[in-house]
Coordinates of C-alpha atoms in Angstrom, one line a residue:
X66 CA -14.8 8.0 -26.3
X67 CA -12.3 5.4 -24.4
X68 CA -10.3 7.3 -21.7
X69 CA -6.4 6.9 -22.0
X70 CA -5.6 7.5 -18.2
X71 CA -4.9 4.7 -15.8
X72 CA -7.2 1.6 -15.9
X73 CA -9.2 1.5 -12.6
X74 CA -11.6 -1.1 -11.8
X75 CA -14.7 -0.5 -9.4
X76 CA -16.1 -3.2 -7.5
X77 CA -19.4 -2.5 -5.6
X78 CA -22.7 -4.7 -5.8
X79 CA -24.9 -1.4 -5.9
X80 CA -25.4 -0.9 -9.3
X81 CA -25.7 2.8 -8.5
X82 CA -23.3 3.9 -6.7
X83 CA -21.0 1.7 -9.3
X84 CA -21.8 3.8 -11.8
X85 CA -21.5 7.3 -10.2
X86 CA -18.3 6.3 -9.1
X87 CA -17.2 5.6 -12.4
X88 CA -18.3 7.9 -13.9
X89 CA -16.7 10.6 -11.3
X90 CA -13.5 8.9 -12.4
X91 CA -14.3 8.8 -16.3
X92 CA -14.6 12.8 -16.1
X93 CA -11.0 12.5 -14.3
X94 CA -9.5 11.1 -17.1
X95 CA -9.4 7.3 -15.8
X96 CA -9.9 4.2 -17.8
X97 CA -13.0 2.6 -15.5
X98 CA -13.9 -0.9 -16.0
X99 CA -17.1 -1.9 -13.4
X100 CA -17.6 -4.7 -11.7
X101 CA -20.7 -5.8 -9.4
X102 CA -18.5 -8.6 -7.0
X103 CA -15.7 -10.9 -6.7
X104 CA -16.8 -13.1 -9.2
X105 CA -16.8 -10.3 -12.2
X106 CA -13.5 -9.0 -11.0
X107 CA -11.9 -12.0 -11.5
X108 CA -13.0 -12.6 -14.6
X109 CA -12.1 -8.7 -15.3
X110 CA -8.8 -9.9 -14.3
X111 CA -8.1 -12.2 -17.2
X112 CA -8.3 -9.7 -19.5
X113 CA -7.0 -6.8 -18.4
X114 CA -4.9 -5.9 -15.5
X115 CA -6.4 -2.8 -13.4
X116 CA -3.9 -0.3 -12.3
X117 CA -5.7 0.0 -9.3
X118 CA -8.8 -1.6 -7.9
X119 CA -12.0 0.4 -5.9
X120 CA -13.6 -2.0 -3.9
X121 CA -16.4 -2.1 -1.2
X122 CA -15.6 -4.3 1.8
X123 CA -19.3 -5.2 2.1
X124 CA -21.0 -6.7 -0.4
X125 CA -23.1 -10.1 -0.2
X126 CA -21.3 -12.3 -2.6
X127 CA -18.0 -12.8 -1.5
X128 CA -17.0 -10.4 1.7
X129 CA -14.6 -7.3 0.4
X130 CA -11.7 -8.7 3.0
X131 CA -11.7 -12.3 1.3
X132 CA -10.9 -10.5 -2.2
X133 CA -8.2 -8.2 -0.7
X134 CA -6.7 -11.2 1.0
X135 CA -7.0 -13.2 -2.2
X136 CA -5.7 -10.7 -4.4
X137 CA -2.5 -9.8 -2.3
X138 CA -2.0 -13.4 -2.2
X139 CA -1.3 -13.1 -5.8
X140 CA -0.9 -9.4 -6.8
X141 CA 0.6 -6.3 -6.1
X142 CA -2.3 -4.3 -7.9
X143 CA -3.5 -1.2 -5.2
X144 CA -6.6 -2.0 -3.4
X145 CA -8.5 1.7 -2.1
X146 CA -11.1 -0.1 -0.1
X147 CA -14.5 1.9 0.4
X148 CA -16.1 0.3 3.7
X149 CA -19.9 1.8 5.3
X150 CA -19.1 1.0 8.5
X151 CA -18.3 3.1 11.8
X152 CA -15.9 0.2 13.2
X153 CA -12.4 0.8 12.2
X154 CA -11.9 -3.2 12.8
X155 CA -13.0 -3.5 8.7
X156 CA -10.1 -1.0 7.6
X157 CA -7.3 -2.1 10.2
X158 CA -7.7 -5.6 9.0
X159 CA -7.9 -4.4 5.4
X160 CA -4.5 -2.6 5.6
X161 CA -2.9 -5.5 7.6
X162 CA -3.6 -7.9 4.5
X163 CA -2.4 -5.4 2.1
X164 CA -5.0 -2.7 1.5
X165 CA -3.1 1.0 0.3
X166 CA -6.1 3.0 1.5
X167 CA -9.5 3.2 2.5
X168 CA -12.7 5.8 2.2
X169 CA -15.6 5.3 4.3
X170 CA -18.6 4.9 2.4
X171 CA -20.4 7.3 0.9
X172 CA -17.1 8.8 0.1
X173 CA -16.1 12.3 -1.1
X174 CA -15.6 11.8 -4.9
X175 CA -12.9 14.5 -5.0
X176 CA -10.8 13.3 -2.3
X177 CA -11.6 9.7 -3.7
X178 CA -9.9 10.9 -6.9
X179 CA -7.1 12.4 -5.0
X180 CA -6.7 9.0 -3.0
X181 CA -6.6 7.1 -6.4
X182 CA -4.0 9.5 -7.8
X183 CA -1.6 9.6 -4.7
X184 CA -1.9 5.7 -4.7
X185 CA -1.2 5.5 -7.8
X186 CA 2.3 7.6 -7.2
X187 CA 3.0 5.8 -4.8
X188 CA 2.8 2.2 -7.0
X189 CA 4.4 3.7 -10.1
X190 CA 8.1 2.2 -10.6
X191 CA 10.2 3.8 -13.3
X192 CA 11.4 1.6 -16.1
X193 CA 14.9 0.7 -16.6
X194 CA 16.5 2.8 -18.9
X195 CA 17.3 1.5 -22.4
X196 CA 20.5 3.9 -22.2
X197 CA 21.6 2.0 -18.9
X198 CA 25.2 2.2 -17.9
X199 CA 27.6 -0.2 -18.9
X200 CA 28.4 -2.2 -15.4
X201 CA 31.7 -0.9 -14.9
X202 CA 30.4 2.3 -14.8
X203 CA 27.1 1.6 -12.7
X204 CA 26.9 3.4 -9.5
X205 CA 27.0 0.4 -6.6
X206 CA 23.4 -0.7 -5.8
X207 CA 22.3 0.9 -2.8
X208 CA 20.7 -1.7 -0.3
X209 CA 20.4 -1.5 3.8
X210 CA 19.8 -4.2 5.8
X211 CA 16.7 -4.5 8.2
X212 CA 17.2 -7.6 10.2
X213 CA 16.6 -10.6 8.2
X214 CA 16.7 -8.7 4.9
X215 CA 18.3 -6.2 2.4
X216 CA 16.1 -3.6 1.2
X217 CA 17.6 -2.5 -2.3
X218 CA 15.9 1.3 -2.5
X219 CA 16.8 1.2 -6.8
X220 CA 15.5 -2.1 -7.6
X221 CA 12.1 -1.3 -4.8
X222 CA 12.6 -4.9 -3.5
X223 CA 13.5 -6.6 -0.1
X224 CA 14.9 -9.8 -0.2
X225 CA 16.8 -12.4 1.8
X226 CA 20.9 -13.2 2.2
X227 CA 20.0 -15.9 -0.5
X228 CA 18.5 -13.7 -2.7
X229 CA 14.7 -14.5 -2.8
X230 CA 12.7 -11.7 -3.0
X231 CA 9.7 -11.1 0.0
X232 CA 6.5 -9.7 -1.2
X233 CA 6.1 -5.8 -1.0
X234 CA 3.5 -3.6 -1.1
X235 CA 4.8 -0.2 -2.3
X236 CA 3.5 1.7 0.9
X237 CA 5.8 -0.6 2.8
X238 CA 8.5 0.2 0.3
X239 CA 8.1 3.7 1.5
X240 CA 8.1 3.3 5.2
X241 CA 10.5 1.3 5.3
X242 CA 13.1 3.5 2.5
X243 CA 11.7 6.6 5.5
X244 CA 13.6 4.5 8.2
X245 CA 16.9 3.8 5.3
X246 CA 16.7 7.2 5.1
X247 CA 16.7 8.5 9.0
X248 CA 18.6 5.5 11.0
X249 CA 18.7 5.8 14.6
X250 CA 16.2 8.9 14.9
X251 CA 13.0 8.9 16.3
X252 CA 10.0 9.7 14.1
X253 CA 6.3 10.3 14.9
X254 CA 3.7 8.6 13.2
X255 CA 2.6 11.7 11.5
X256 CA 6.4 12.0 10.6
X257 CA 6.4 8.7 9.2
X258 CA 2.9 9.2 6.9
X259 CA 4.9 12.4 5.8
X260 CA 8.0 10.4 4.5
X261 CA 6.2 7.9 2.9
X262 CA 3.6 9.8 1.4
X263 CA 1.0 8.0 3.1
X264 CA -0.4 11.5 4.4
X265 CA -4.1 10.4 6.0
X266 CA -6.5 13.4 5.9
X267 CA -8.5 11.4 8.2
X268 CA -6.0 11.1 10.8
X269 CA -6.6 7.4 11.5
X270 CA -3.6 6.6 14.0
X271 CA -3.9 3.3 13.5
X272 CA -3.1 3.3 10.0
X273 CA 1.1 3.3 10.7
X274 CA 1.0 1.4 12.9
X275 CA -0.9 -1.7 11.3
X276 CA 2.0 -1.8 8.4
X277 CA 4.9 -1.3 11.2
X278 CA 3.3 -4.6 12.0
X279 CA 3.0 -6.1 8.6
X280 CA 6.7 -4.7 7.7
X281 CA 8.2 -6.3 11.8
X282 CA 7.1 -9.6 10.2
X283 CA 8.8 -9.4 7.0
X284 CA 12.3 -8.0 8.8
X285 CA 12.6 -8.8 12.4
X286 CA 13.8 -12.5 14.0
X287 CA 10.9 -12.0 16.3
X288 CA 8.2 -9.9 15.2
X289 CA 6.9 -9.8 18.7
X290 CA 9.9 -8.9 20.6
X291 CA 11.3 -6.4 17.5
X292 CA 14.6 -5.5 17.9
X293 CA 15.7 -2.9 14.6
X294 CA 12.4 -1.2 14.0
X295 CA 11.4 0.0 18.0
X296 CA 8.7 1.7 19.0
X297 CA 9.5 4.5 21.0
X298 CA 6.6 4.9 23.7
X299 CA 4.3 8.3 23.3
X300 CA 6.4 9.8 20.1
X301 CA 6.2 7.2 17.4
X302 CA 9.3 4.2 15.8
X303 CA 12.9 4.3 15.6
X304 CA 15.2 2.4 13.2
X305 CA 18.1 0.8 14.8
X306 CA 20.3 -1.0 12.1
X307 CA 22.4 -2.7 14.5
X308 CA 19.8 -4.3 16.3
X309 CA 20.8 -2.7 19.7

């Protein structure tokens, strides 16, 4: 029997744990499609595209990093990244070239299904309505400006004053519609993982702070020397709109 659920590909070179993973997600109600390295991903990947992909940093094909950085090169399809090592080096660098979330390895198969599911919200877009209204009766777009770009929180985009669009992951989305939301207040980072639903049960502080990063270099002037998302020393960020 094919599961109708959500079509999640696992990518681990141990043929074992491959398969209890999968089929812990199979009994969820998830459409699993298993893949022992980069290579059969990819190959996954023109014919079918995952709606989320579970994949072990360290296998010895083609290193777990190399695929994330390949695949956000080209996709916004959710990485979860499962990763055996003690060093939080492998996830920090993960989630700074585009990772949603990470496990260590072995990993809880309930709270991975949990992780898959809240990914998965946060990814989801809603379609345009076939019903839409006419455009004299359309409510303005909303859109707030973050240094170098507009953030337009119905269309989920950020873009520049000419109109091309910059590459975002939907956990930035979220952070950065948290800020849109609370201008000019200061916000811990548990705060922060609370807004955008990025809630770590883990509590790995360096999580936040490794897309404030990734975010500063899509918005500010000077990523270095950020002047409208600040950080505010022993509490957490700020949002200043005006720069000041």
């Amino acid at each position: 029997m094919t599961a109708s659920g959500p079509h999640i590909a696992v990518v681990d070179d141990e043929a074992d744990a491959r398969a209890m993973v999968g089929d812990y997600l199979r009994l969820h109600g998830f459409d699993v499609a298993l893949c022992e390295g980069g290579r059969a991903l990819r190959a996954h990947l023109q014919i079918r595209t995952p709606d989320l992909i579970v994949l072990d940093l360290n296998m010895p094909e083609e290193d777990g990093l190399s695929i994330v950085r390949d695949l956000k090169a080209r996709s916004p399809i959710p990485i979860i990244m499962l990763t055996a090592t003690a060093s939080a080096i492998d996830r920090v660098v993960g989630l700074e070239l585009g990772a949603d979330d990470y496990l260590p390895k072995p990993c809880e198969l309930r709270e991975l299904v949990a992780r898959v599911r809240s990914v998965l919200r946060r990814a989801q877009v809603a379609p345009a309505s076939p019903q839409a209204a006419a455009p004299e009766t359309a409510a303005p777009a909303r859109t707030v400006r973050f240094g170098t770009k507009w953030l337009e929180l119905d269309a989920l985009r950020l873009r520049d004053d000419a109109g091309v669009e910059q590459p975002l992951t939907r956990s930035e989305f979220d952070l950065l519609k948290a800020f849109a939301d609370h201008p000019k207040r200061a916000l811990s980072r548990e705060r922060l993982l609370d807004l955008a639903d990025a809630r770590d049960p883990d509590a790995f502080d360096r999580a936040i702070d490794v897309r404030i990063n990734r975010i500063r270099k899509k918005v500010e002037p000077d990523p270095a020397n950020p002047r409208y998302i600040r950080t505010v020393r022993g509490l957490g960020y700020i949002f200043r709109p005006e720069g000041d």
